Structures are given as C-alpha cells and as structure tokens.
C-alpha cells in the first residue's frame, strides 16, 4: 500500500518562496508521469534545483495510464509523481496503481480539480501530496523534499557560506565574527567549518588549538556520522563550536566535488546553523559548497578586481540557484587612506544590489582582535562594527535580535540604581 505523509499545502503556499527553508532530499529515485509539456518542463527544472541534487529523476509522458502500465513489470521507485487532467480517472487510477505499487512508495498527484472532498479521498488512499496545476519548479521541489523532512525540524540545518570575492578581503574574519554574533546575540547553536585546510585561521581567531578537525572527517568519509563529527568539534562558547582546519602543509588537499557532502549532511542533522568559511579558490567542491548553501555572503573590497569577481559570482550563483534567495554581499576595508576606491553607489549599480553593510577600514581594532585570538565584540562591544556583524547575522538567519533587546529596556534604570 502507498505510504501516507500528508502535507499542509495551505501553510506552504502562504510562505514566501525566498525565505522558505526546504531541506534537501536524500538519495531517492523519483519517476514523473506527466500529461502536459508545461508540467514536464516544471519537473525538469525542479530536477536541476540544488535540493534535488542527490535524487535520481526520470520523466515520462502519459500520466496515470503510463504509470500503471510501466509498473506491471517493473519495481516502483521511492516517489511517483503523477499528473492527471480529470477527476473521474484519479481515484480509479490510484486504485489500479496500488495493485502494482511496491510497499513504501510515496505518490504525489498533480491535478486541476481544487476540491477538498477529492483531497480527502486522495489522502484516504495514501497519497502523500496533491498539487494544483499549473505548478512551478519550486512547488515540485517542495513536494518531494517535504516527504523526507520533519515539519518541526525545518529550521534545523541552515548552511550559510561566506566567501571572499578576492584574496585578502577579510572574508574569514567576517565569517568568524558573524558566527559569533549568531551564537551569542541570537542564541542559536552554530558551528563554523573552516574549509581552508592548508591556511585556515578560525583556530587562531577563536584561540583554539584542537588536535582534530575537519581534515579527519574529509579523509575518512566512511567514518562520518553524528558521533564522529561531535568528537571533532571544538567548543568555543555555549552556543558556538568549531570544525577547525589543520593549517599545515604536510599533505596536499586536493578533493573531489563531493568530498564534503557527508560532513555537511551530518552537520545539518545536528546543528541549526552551519557557517562555512569558504577559501578564495575555484574548484568543484568550492562551487558545490556555495551552490548548495541556503544563504551566501560575498565579502568584497571597493576596487575593480573585487567588483568584477563579485559580479561574476553573483551571476553564476543566481543562475545556478533560480529558486533560492539571491546572494548578498558586504563591502569590507572601506576608506583606506590614500587608496583610490570605487564608490559604494557605483559598486551597487554594477552588481544591481546594495551591500548589506559597508565595514570601514579599522586596522587597530581588527589587528588587536586577530593578535589576541578574540572577536571584535569581545574587545569593543559598543563599536559600530560589532553592530554591523549583528546586522549581517540577523539578515542571514532571518532572526530578529532577542538577547540584547531584553537587556536594553531596563539597563538605563539599573545603571542609575547601581550608581546610587
């Protein structure tokens, strides 16, 4: 019998697509039987979405009739997606399909009848989801992915990738400080994964020297599971952990495109927020890490090379992630004395997007923090840059500030009482 995993379509439809968090589907087989070329095109586009990257998708025409005929002699996949253009043949066709359908197969129906009574009948027969045509690619992605995710856990496992448009722009420093703000000010359990295995600085910035780290996981993919990753994490604060890079040159770090997949998948299941410190290099695995992230922050300085690289990265990532929120960027090290710079308005015009913040050139405060193994918030809690890191954290996580607001309301009164 077809398994039942009912979805709340009304809640999903009301959520803004840009802000919706859809967990990626596991390695499953999906076969679609479409009636119209429009639906087939939407399903084909959905198959190119990053969240269905591991799923094996096959599309055929012929709808319900073709599905019933196909499975008379062949085993059914994990998911069957059926399009039907009528009401009378839906229920009868499903009854026939059930006779040839393997146990555990889930069925998604795309129809044109918007009727609650029909929906109840479909649910009673074990249909996992029912979508009203015409469907967009994101509708298909949502229906398939939600079959394998727990609604209460949708907030878990958001990956934020931070990358520099050019080397030396301070992307790692910003990644580490933003992660600190997410953990401290937003009280969200987070982990920083330092992906620059040869030259990573996260251990230095957090004043940590763990004996193990991300290299142990990437070179032992067969051992990667929740318990193994937990042993590799270094505790920085109550809410922040570090998956450190070895930062040694004893070996070369050449990886295949999927080398970090098992690590990211495991972190998703245990951590609400994962901040990837992505090195400035272009390879199969760095591109895959960026494309597969839920949110992307590009760090740039206001010069021509950074402008060109930021534009190229924006265009590539937007094309590769048509159903995701667009990347965001910030300008760093702005206002270096005697250095010609591209103006913020000119930079934004070329990128067709405003920077979320512009961080000024502050060598004294950033140099002191780096040399002391501290975050900016630890040595200058009231500095404007500290507030900027919090703004970035709020933007990337979609969470409003909570901890500071609760404390700030009574702080002036409490300060006067302490003075007396």
CSV table of C-alpha atoms in Angstrom, one decimal:
chain,number,residue,atom,x,y,z
A,1,UNK,CA,0.0,0.0,0.0
A,2,UNK,CA,1.2,3.5,-0.8
A,3,UNK,CA,2.5,5.2,2.4
A,4,UNK,CA,0.9,8.3,3.8
A,5,UNK,CA,2.7,11.5,4.6
A,6,UNK,CA,0.2,14.3,4.5
A,7,UNK,CA,1.4,17.8,3.8
A,8,UNK,CA,-0.2,21.1,4.7
A,9,UNK,CA,-0.5,22.8,1.4
A,10,UNK,CA,-2.1,26.0,2.6
A,11,UNK,CA,0.7,26.8,5.0
A,12,UNK,CA,3.3,26.1,2.3
A,13,UNK,CA,1.6,28.2,-0.2
A,14,UNK,CA,1.4,31.2,2.1
A,15,UNK,CA,5.1,31.1,2.9
A,16,UNK,CA,7.3,33.4,0.8
A,17,UNK,CA,9.4,31.3,-1.5
A,18,UNK,CA,12.5,33.4,-1.0
A,19,UNK,CA,12.5,33.0,2.8
A,20,UNK,CA,11.3,29.4,2.9
A,21,UNK,CA,13.7,26.8,4.2
A,22,UNK,CA,13.3,23.5,2.3
A,23,UNK,CA,15.6,20.7,3.5
A,24,UNK,CA,17.4,18.8,0.6
A,25,UNK,CA,16.1,15.4,-0.4
A,26,UNK,CA,18.2,12.3,0.3
A,27,UNK,CA,19.4,9.9,-2.4
A,28,UNK,CA,16.0,8.7,-3.7
A,29,UNK,CA,14.6,7.7,-7.0
A,30,UNK,CA,11.7,9.8,-8.5
A,31,UNK,CA,9.7,9.0,-11.6
A,32,UNK,CA,7.3,11.5,-13.0
A,33,UNK,CA,4.4,10.7,-15.4
A,34,UNK,CA,3.2,13.9,-17.0
A,35,UNK,CA,0.2,14.8,-19.2
A,36,UNK,CA,1.4,18.2,-20.4
A,37,UNK,CA,4.7,19.6,-21.6
A,38,UNK,CA,4.3,22.5,-19.2
A,39,UNK,CA,4.3,20.2,-16.2
A,40,UNK,CA,7.1,18.1,-17.7
A,41,UNK,CA,9.2,21.3,-18.1
A,42,UNK,CA,8.5,22.3,-14.5
A,43,UNK,CA,9.5,18.9,-13.2
A,44,UNK,CA,12.7,19.0,-15.4
A,45,UNK,CA,13.6,22.4,-13.9
A,46,UNK,CA,12.9,21.2,-10.4
A,47,UNK,CA,15.3,18.3,-11.0
A,48,UNK,CA,18.1,20.9,-11.6
A,49,UNK,CA,17.5,22.5,-8.2
A,50,UNK,CA,20.3,22.0,-5.7
A,51,UNK,CA,17.9,20.4,-3.2
A,52,UNK,CA,17.2,17.6,-5.6
A,53,UNK,CA,20.8,17.2,-6.5
A,54,UNK,CA,21.0,13.7,-4.9
A,55,UNK,CA,17.7,12.5,-6.2
A,56,UNK,CA,17.6,10.5,-9.4
A,57,UNK,CA,14.7,11.9,-11.5
A,58,UNK,CA,13.2,10.3,-14.6
A,59,UNK,CA,10.3,12.0,-16.6
A,60,UNK,CA,7.9,10.2,-18.9
A,61,UNK,CA,4.7,11.3,-20.6
A,62,UNK,CA,1.4,9.5,-20.4
A,63,UNK,CA,0.1,10.3,-16.9
A,64,UNK,CA,-1.7,7.7,-14.8
A,65,UNK,CA,-2.1,5.2,-17.7
A,66,UNK,CA,1.5,5.1,-18.5
A,67,UNK,CA,2.4,4.7,-14.8
A,68,UNK,CA,0.1,1.7,-14.3
A,69,UNK,CA,1.5,0.1,-17.4
A,70,UNK,CA,5.1,0.7,-16.5
A,71,UNK,CA,4.8,-0.8,-13.1
A,72,UNK,CA,3.2,-4.0,-14.1
A,73,UNK,CA,6.6,-5.4,-14.9
A,74,UNK,CA,9.0,-3.0,-13.1
A,75,UNK,CA,9.6,-2.1,-9.5
A,76,UNK,CA,8.3,1.2,-8.3
A,77,UNK,CA,10.7,4.0,-7.2
A,78,UNK,CA,10.8,5.8,-3.9
A,79,UNK,CA,8.5,8.6,-5.2
A,80,UNK,CA,6.0,8.6,-8.1
A,81,UNK,CA,4.8,11.9,-9.4
A,82,UNK,CA,1.5,11.7,-11.4
A,83,UNK,CA,-0.2,14.4,-13.4
A,84,UNK,CA,-3.9,13.9,-14.2
A,85,UNK,CA,-6.3,16.3,-16.0
A,86,UNK,CA,-9.6,14.9,-14.8
A,87,UNK,CA,-11.4,13.9,-11.6
A,88,UNK,CA,-13.1,10.6,-12.5
A,89,UNK,CA,-10.0,8.8,-13.5
A,90,UNK,CA,-7.9,9.9,-10.5
A,91,UNK,CA,-9.4,7.7,-7.8
A,92,UNK,CA,-9.9,4.7,-10.1
A,93,UNK,CA,-6.4,5.1,-11.5
A,94,UNK,CA,-4.9,5.2,-8.0
A,95,UNK,CA,-6.8,2.0,-7.1
A,96,UNK,CA,-5.2,0.3,-10.0
A,97,UNK,CA,-1.8,1.7,-9.3
A,98,UNK,CA,-2.0,0.4,-5.7
A,99,UNK,CA,-2.2,-3.1,-7.0
A,100,UNK,CA,1.2,-2.8,-8.8
A,101,UNK,CA,2.9,-0.4,-6.4
A,102,UNK,CA,5.6,-1.6,-4.0
A,103,UNK,CA,5.2,-1.0,-0.3
A,104,UNK,CA,6.8,2.2,0.9
A,105,UNK,CA,6.4,4.1,-2.4
A,106,UNK,CA,5.1,7.6,-2.0
A,107,UNK,CA,2.8,9.3,-4.5
A,108,UNK,CA,2.4,12.9,-5.4
A,109,UNK,CA,-0.6,13.9,-7.6
A,110,UNK,CA,-0.8,17.0,-9.8
A,111,UNK,CA,-4.3,17.8,-10.8
A,112,UNK,CA,-6.6,20.6,-11.9
A,113,UNK,CA,-9.5,20.0,-9.6
A,114,UNK,CA,-9.5,22.2,-6.5
A,115,UNK,CA,-11.9,20.3,-4.2
A,116,UNK,CA,-11.4,19.4,-0.5
A,117,UNK,CA,-13.6,16.3,-0.9
A,118,UNK,CA,-11.2,15.0,-3.6
A,119,UNK,CA,-8.2,15.8,-1.5
A,120,UNK,CA,-9.7,13.8,1.4
A,121,UNK,CA,-10.2,10.9,-0.9
A,122,UNK,CA,-6.7,11.1,-2.1
A,123,UNK,CA,-5.4,11.2,1.5
A,124,UNK,CA,-7.5,8.2,2.4
A,125,UNK,CA,-5.9,6.3,-0.4
A,126,UNK,CA,-2.5,7.1,0.9
A,127,UNK,CA,-1.4,10.0,-1.5
A,128,UNK,CA,1.4,11.9,0.1
A,129,UNK,CA,0.7,15.3,-1.6
A,130,UNK,CA,-1.7,16.9,-4.0
A,131,UNK,CA,-0.7,20.0,-6.0
A,132,UNK,CA,-3.0,22.1,-8.2
A,133,UNK,CA,-1.8,22.7,-11.7
A,134,UNK,CA,-0.1,24.7,-13.1
A,135,UNK,CA,2.9,24.0,-10.9
A,136,UNK,CA,6.2,25.9,-10.7
A,137,UNK,CA,9.5,24.2,-10.2
A,138,UNK,CA,9.7,25.2,-6.6
A,139,UNK,CA,6.3,23.5,-6.0
A,140,UNK,CA,7.7,20.3,-7.2
A,141,UNK,CA,10.9,20.7,-5.1
A,142,UNK,CA,8.8,21.4,-2.0
A,143,UNK,CA,6.5,18.4,-2.5
A,144,UNK,CA,9.4,16.0,-3.0
A,145,UNK,CA,11.7,17.3,-0.3
A,146,UNK,CA,9.0,17.6,2.3
A,147,UNK,CA,8.3,13.9,2.0
A,148,UNK,CA,11.6,13.3,3.8
A,149,UNK,CA,11.7,16.1,6.3
A,150,UNK,CA,10.0,16.6,9.6
A,151,UNK,CA,8.0,19.8,9.7
A,152,UNK,CA,9.1,20.7,13.2
A,153,UNK,CA,12.8,20.4,12.2
A,154,UNK,CA,12.7,22.7,9.1
A,155,UNK,CA,14.6,25.4,11.0
A,156,UNK,CA,17.5,22.9,11.6
A,157,UNK,CA,20.4,22.7,9.3
A,158,UNK,CA,20.6,26.1,7.6
A,159,UNK,CA,24.0,26.4,5.9
A,160,UNK,CA,25.5,29.9,5.4
A,161,UNK,CA,28.5,30.2,3.1
A,162,UNK,CA,30.9,33.1,3.4
A,163,UNK,CA,33.4,33.6,0.6
A,164,UNK,CA,35.7,36.4,-0.5
A,165,UNK,CA,35.5,38.0,-3.9
A,166,UNK,CA,39.3,38.2,-3.8
A,167,UNK,CA,42.0,37.0,-1.5
A,168,UNK,CA,42.8,39.2,1.4
A,169,UNK,CA,39.5,41.0,1.7
A,170,UNK,CA,38.8,39.6,5.3
A,171,UNK,CA,36.1,37.1,4.4
A,172,UNK,CA,37.3,34.7,7.1
A,173,UNK,CA,37.4,37.4,9.8
A,174,UNK,CA,33.8,38.4,8.9
A,175,UNK,CA,32.6,34.8,8.8
A,176,UNK,CA,34.0,34.1,12.3
A,177,UNK,CA,32.6,37.3,13.8
A,178,UNK,CA,29.2,36.8,12.2
A,179,UNK,CA,29.1,33.2,13.5
A,180,UNK,CA,30.0,34.6,17.0
A,181,UNK,CA,27.0,37.1,16.7
A,182,UNK,CA,24.7,34.3,15.6
A,183,UNK,CA,25.7,32.2,18.6
A,184,UNK,CA,26.0,34.9,21.3
A,185,UNK,CA,23.4,37.5,20.3
A,186,UNK,CA,20.8,35.3,18.6
A,187,UNK,CA,21.4,32.3,21.0
A,188,UNK,CA,21.4,30.0,18.0
A,189,UNK,CA,23.6,26.8,18.2
A,190,UNK,CA,26.1,27.2,15.5
A,191,UNK,CA,29.3,25.6,14.1
A,192,UNK,CA,32.0,27.2,12.0
A,193,UNK,CA,33.5,24.9,9.4
A,194,UNK,CA,36.9,26.2,8.3
A,195,UNK,CA,37.3,24.8,4.7
A,196,UNK,CA,40.7,26.3,4.1
A,197,UNK,CA,42.6,23.2,5.3
A,198,UNK,CA,46.1,24.5,4.5
A,199,UNK,CA,45.9,28.1,5.7
A,200,UNK,CA,42.7,28.4,7.8
A,201,UNK,CA,42.6,31.0,10.6
A,202,UNK,CA,39.5,30.0,12.5
A,203,UNK,CA,41.5,28.2,15.2
A,204,UNK,CA,43.7,31.4,15.7
A,205,UNK,CA,40.7,33.7,15.7
A,206,UNK,CA,38.9,31.7,18.3
A,207,UNK,CA,42.1,31.0,20.3
A,208,UNK,CA,41.6,27.2,19.8
A,209,UNK,CA,44.1,24.5,19.0
A,210,UNK,CA,42.1,21.3,18.7
A,211,UNK,CA,44.0,18.1,17.9
A,212,UNK,CA,41.4,17.1,15.4
A,213,UNK,CA,39.2,18.8,12.9
A,214,UNK,CA,37.7,18.8,9.5
A,215,UNK,CA,40.6,17.1,7.8
A,216,UNK,CA,40.0,13.9,9.9
A,217,UNK,CA,36.5,13.8,8.5
A,218,UNK,CA,37.2,14.6,4.9
A,219,UNK,CA,40.0,12.0,4.7
A,220,UNK,CA,37.8,9.3,6.4
A,221,UNK,CA,34.4,9.6,4.6
A,222,UNK,CA,33.4,6.1,5.7
A,223,UNK,CA,33.6,7.1,9.4
A,224,UNK,CA,31.5,10.2,9.1
A,225,UNK,CA,28.4,10.1,11.3
A,226,UNK,CA,26.9,12.3,14.1
A,227,UNK,CA,29.1,10.8,16.8
A,228,UNK,CA,32.3,11.1,14.8
A,229,UNK,CA,31.7,14.7,13.9
A,230,UNK,CA,30.8,15.5,17.5
A,231,UNK,CA,34.2,14.3,18.6
A,232,UNK,CA,35.9,16.6,16.1
A,233,UNK,CA,34.1,19.7,17.2
A,234,UNK,CA,35.9,22.2,19.4
A,235,UNK,CA,33.7,24.1,21.9
A,236,UNK,CA,34.2,27.9,21.7
A,237,UNK,CA,31.2,29.1,23.6
A,238,UNK,CA,28.0,27.6,24.9
A,239,UNK,CA,26.4,28.0,21.5
A,240,UNK,CA,29.4,28.0,19.2
A,241,UNK,CA,31.5,25.1,18.0
A,242,UNK,CA,34.4,24.9,15.6
A,243,UNK,CA,35.3,22.3,13.0
A,244,UNK,CA,38.9,23.5,12.6
A,245,UNK,CA,41.3,23.3,9.7
A,246,UNK,CA,44.7,21.7,10.4
A,247,UNK,CA,46.5,24.7,8.8
A,248,UNK,CA,49.5,22.5,8.0
A,249,UNK,CA,51.4,21.8,4.7
A,250,UNK,CA,52.3,18.1,5.5
A,251,UNK,CA,49.9,17.0,2.7
A,252,UNK,CA,48.1,18.4,-0.3
A,253,UNK,CA,44.4,19.0,-0.1
A,254,UNK,CA,43.0,18.0,-3.5
A,255,UNK,CA,39.4,16.9,-3.2
A,256,UNK,CA,36.6,15.7,-5.5
A,257,UNK,CA,33.5,17.8,-5.9
A,258,UNK,CA,31.5,15.7,-3.4
A,259,UNK,CA,34.2,15.3,-0.7
A,260,UNK,CA,32.4,17.5,1.9
A,261,UNK,CA,28.9,16.2,1.2
A,262,UNK,CA,28.8,13.7,4.1
A,263,UNK,CA,30.2,16.3,6.5
A,264,UNK,CA,27.6,18.9,5.6
A,265,UNK,CA,24.7,16.4,5.6
A,266,UNK,CA,25.7,15.2,9.1
A,267,UNK,CA,26.1,18.8,10.4
A,268,UNK,CA,22.6,19.6,9.1
A,269,UNK,CA,21.1,17.0,11.2
A,270,UNK,CA,22.6,18.2,14.5
A,271,UNK,CA,23.2,22.0,14.2
A,272,UNK,CA,20.6,24.7,13.5
A,273,UNK,CA,23.2,26.9,11.8
A,274,UNK,CA,26.4,26.0,9.9
A,275,UNK,CA,28.7,28.8,8.8
A,276,UNK,CA,31.1,27.7,6.0
A,277,UNK,CA,34.4,29.7,5.8
A,278,UNK,CA,35.0,29.0,2.1
A,279,UNK,CA,38.5,29.8,0.8
A,280,UNK,CA,39.1,32.0,-2.2
A,281,UNK,CA,39.7,29.4,-4.8
A,282,UNK,CA,37.6,27.9,-7.6
A,283,UNK,CA,37.2,24.2,-7.7
A,284,UNK,CA,34.5,21.6,-8.0
A,285,UNK,CA,34.0,21.3,-4.2
A,286,UNK,CA,34.0,25.1,-3.5
A,287,UNK,CA,31.5,25.7,-6.2
A,288,UNK,CA,29.3,22.9,-4.9
A,289,UNK,CA,29.6,24.2,-1.3
A,290,UNK,CA,28.4,27.7,-2.5
A,291,UNK,CA,25.6,26.4,-4.7
A,292,UNK,CA,24.4,24.0,-2.0
A,293,UNK,CA,24.2,26.6,0.8
A,294,UNK,CA,21.0,28.1,1.9
A,295,UNK,CA,22.4,31.6,2.1
A,296,UNK,CA,25.6,33.1,0.7
A,297,UNK,CA,27.6,36.2,1.8
A,298,UNK,CA,30.2,37.5,-0.6
A,299,UNK,CA,32.8,39.8,1.0
A,300,UNK,CA,34.5,42.4,-1.2
A,301,UNK,CA,36.7,45.4,-1.1
A,302,UNK,CA,35.8,48.5,-3.1
A,303,UNK,CA,38.2,48.1,-6.1
A,304,UNK,CA,37.9,47.0,-9.7
A,305,UNK,CA,39.0,43.3,-9.3
A,306,UNK,CA,36.6,42.8,-6.4
A,307,UNK,CA,33.8,44.4,-8.5
A,308,UNK,CA,34.4,42.1,-11.4
A,309,UNK,CA,34.7,39.0,-9.2
A,310,UNK,CA,31.6,39.9,-7.2
A,311,UNK,CA,29.6,40.4,-10.4
A,312,UNK,CA,30.7,37.1,-11.8
A,313,UNK,CA,29.9,35.2,-8.6
A,314,UNK,CA,26.5,36.9,-8.4
A,315,UNK,CA,25.6,36.0,-11.9
A,316,UNK,CA,26.8,32.4,-11.6
A,317,UNK,CA,25.1,31.7,-8.3
A,318,UNK,CA,21.8,33.3,-9.3
A,319,UNK,CA,21.7,31.2,-12.4
A,320,UNK,CA,22.6,28.0,-10.5
A,321,UNK,CA,20.0,28.7,-7.8
A,322,UNK,CA,16.9,30.1,-9.5
A,323,UNK,CA,14.6,29.0,-6.7
A,324,UNK,CA,16.7,30.4,-3.8
A,325,UNK,CA,17.2,33.8,-2.3
A,326,UNK,CA,19.9,35.7,-4.2
A,327,UNK,CA,23.4,36.0,-2.6
A,328,UNK,CA,24.1,39.1,-0.5
A,329,UNK,CA,27.4,41.0,-0.3
A,330,UNK,CA,29.2,43.4,2.1
A,331,UNK,CA,32.0,45.8,1.4
A,332,UNK,CA,34.9,45.5,3.8
A,333,UNK,CA,38.0,47.6,4.4
A,334,UNK,CA,36.3,50.7,3.0
A,335,UNK,CA,38.1,54.0,3.4
A,336,UNK,CA,41.8,53.0,3.3
A,337,UNK,CA,43.8,56.2,3.5
A,338,UNK,CA,45.2,57.4,0.1
A,339,UNK,CA,43.8,54.3,-1.7
A,340,UNK,CA,41.6,55.1,-4.7
A,341,UNK,CA,38.3,53.3,-4.3
A,342,UNK,CA,35.1,52.6,-6.3
A,343,UNK,CA,32.2,54.4,-4.7
A,344,UNK,CA,29.5,52.4,-2.9
A,345,UNK,CA,26.8,53.7,-5.3
A,346,UNK,CA,28.9,52.7,-8.3
A,347,UNK,CA,29.6,49.3,-6.9
A,348,UNK,CA,25.9,48.7,-6.1
A,349,UNK,CA,24.9,49.9,-9.6
A,350,UNK,CA,27.2,47.4,-11.3
A,351,UNK,CA,26.1,44.5,-9.0
A,352,UNK,CA,22.4,45.7,-9.2
A,353,UNK,CA,22.2,45.2,-5.5
A,354,UNK,CA,23.1,47.3,-2.4
A,355,UNK,CA,25.7,45.9,0.1
A,356,UNK,CA,24.0,44.8,3.3
A,357,UNK,CA,26.7,46.7,5.3
A,358,UNK,CA,29.9,48.6,4.5
A,359,UNK,CA,32.6,47.9,7.1
A,360,UNK,CA,35.1,50.7,7.5
A,361,UNK,CA,38.9,50.2,7.5
A,362,UNK,CA,39.7,49.8,11.2
A,363,UNK,CA,43.3,48.4,11.4
A,364,UNK,CA,43.8,48.9,15.1
A,365,UNK,CA,40.7,47.1,16.3
A,366,UNK,CA,40.9,44.3,13.8
A,367,UNK,CA,44.6,43.8,14.3
A,368,UNK,CA,44.2,43.7,18.1
A,369,UNK,CA,41.4,41.1,17.8
A,370,UNK,CA,43.4,38.9,15.4
A,371,UNK,CA,46.6,39.0,17.5
A,372,UNK,CA,44.7,38.3,20.8
A,373,UNK,CA,42.6,35.5,19.4
A,374,UNK,CA,39.4,37.4,20.1
A,375,UNK,CA,36.3,38.6,18.3
A,376,UNK,CA,35.6,42.3,17.7
A,377,UNK,CA,32.6,42.1,20.2
A,378,UNK,CA,34.9,40.9,22.9
A,379,UNK,CA,37.3,43.9,22.7
A,380,UNK,CA,34.8,46.6,21.5
A,381,UNK,CA,31.3,45.6,22.4
A,382,UNK,CA,29.9,49.0,21.6
A,383,UNK,CA,31.8,49.6,18.4
A,384,UNK,CA,29.8,50.2,15.2
A,385,UNK,CA,31.5,47.3,13.5
A,386,UNK,CA,30.1,45.0,16.2
A,387,UNK,CA,26.6,46.2,15.4
A,388,UNK,CA,27.3,45.5,11.7
A,389,UNK,CA,28.2,41.9,12.4
A,390,UNK,CA,24.9,41.5,14.2
A,391,UNK,CA,23.0,43.1,11.3
A,392,UNK,CA,24.6,40.5,9.0
A,393,UNK,CA,23.8,37.7,11.4
A,394,UNK,CA,20.1,38.8,11.5
A,395,UNK,CA,19.9,39.1,7.7
A,396,UNK,CA,21.4,35.7,7.0
A,397,UNK,CA,19.4,33.8,9.7
A,398,UNK,CA,16.1,35.7,9.3
A,399,UNK,CA,16.1,36.2,13.1
A,400,UNK,CA,15.5,39.4,15.0
A,401,UNK,CA,17.7,40.4,17.8
A,402,UNK,CA,16.4,39.0,21.1
A,403,UNK,CA,19.0,38.9,23.8
A,404,UNK,CA,20.1,42.5,23.6
A,405,UNK,CA,16.6,43.8,23.4
A,406,UNK,CA,15.6,42.1,26.5
A,407,UNK,CA,18.5,43.5,28.4
A,408,UNK,CA,18.5,47.0,27.0
A,409,UNK,CA,15.0,48.0,28.2
A,410,UNK,CA,15.9,48.3,31.9
A,411,UNK,CA,19.6,48.9,31.5
A,412,UNK,CA,19.5,52.7,31.9
A,413,UNK,CA,17.3,52.4,35.1
A,414,UNK,CA,19.5,49.6,36.5
A,415,UNK,CA,22.6,51.7,35.8
A,416,UNK,CA,21.2,54.6,37.9
A,417,UNK,CA,20.3,52.3,40.7
A,418,UNK,CA,23.8,50.9,40.8
A,419,UNK,CA,25.2,54.4,40.8
A,420,UNK,CA,23.2,55.3,43.9
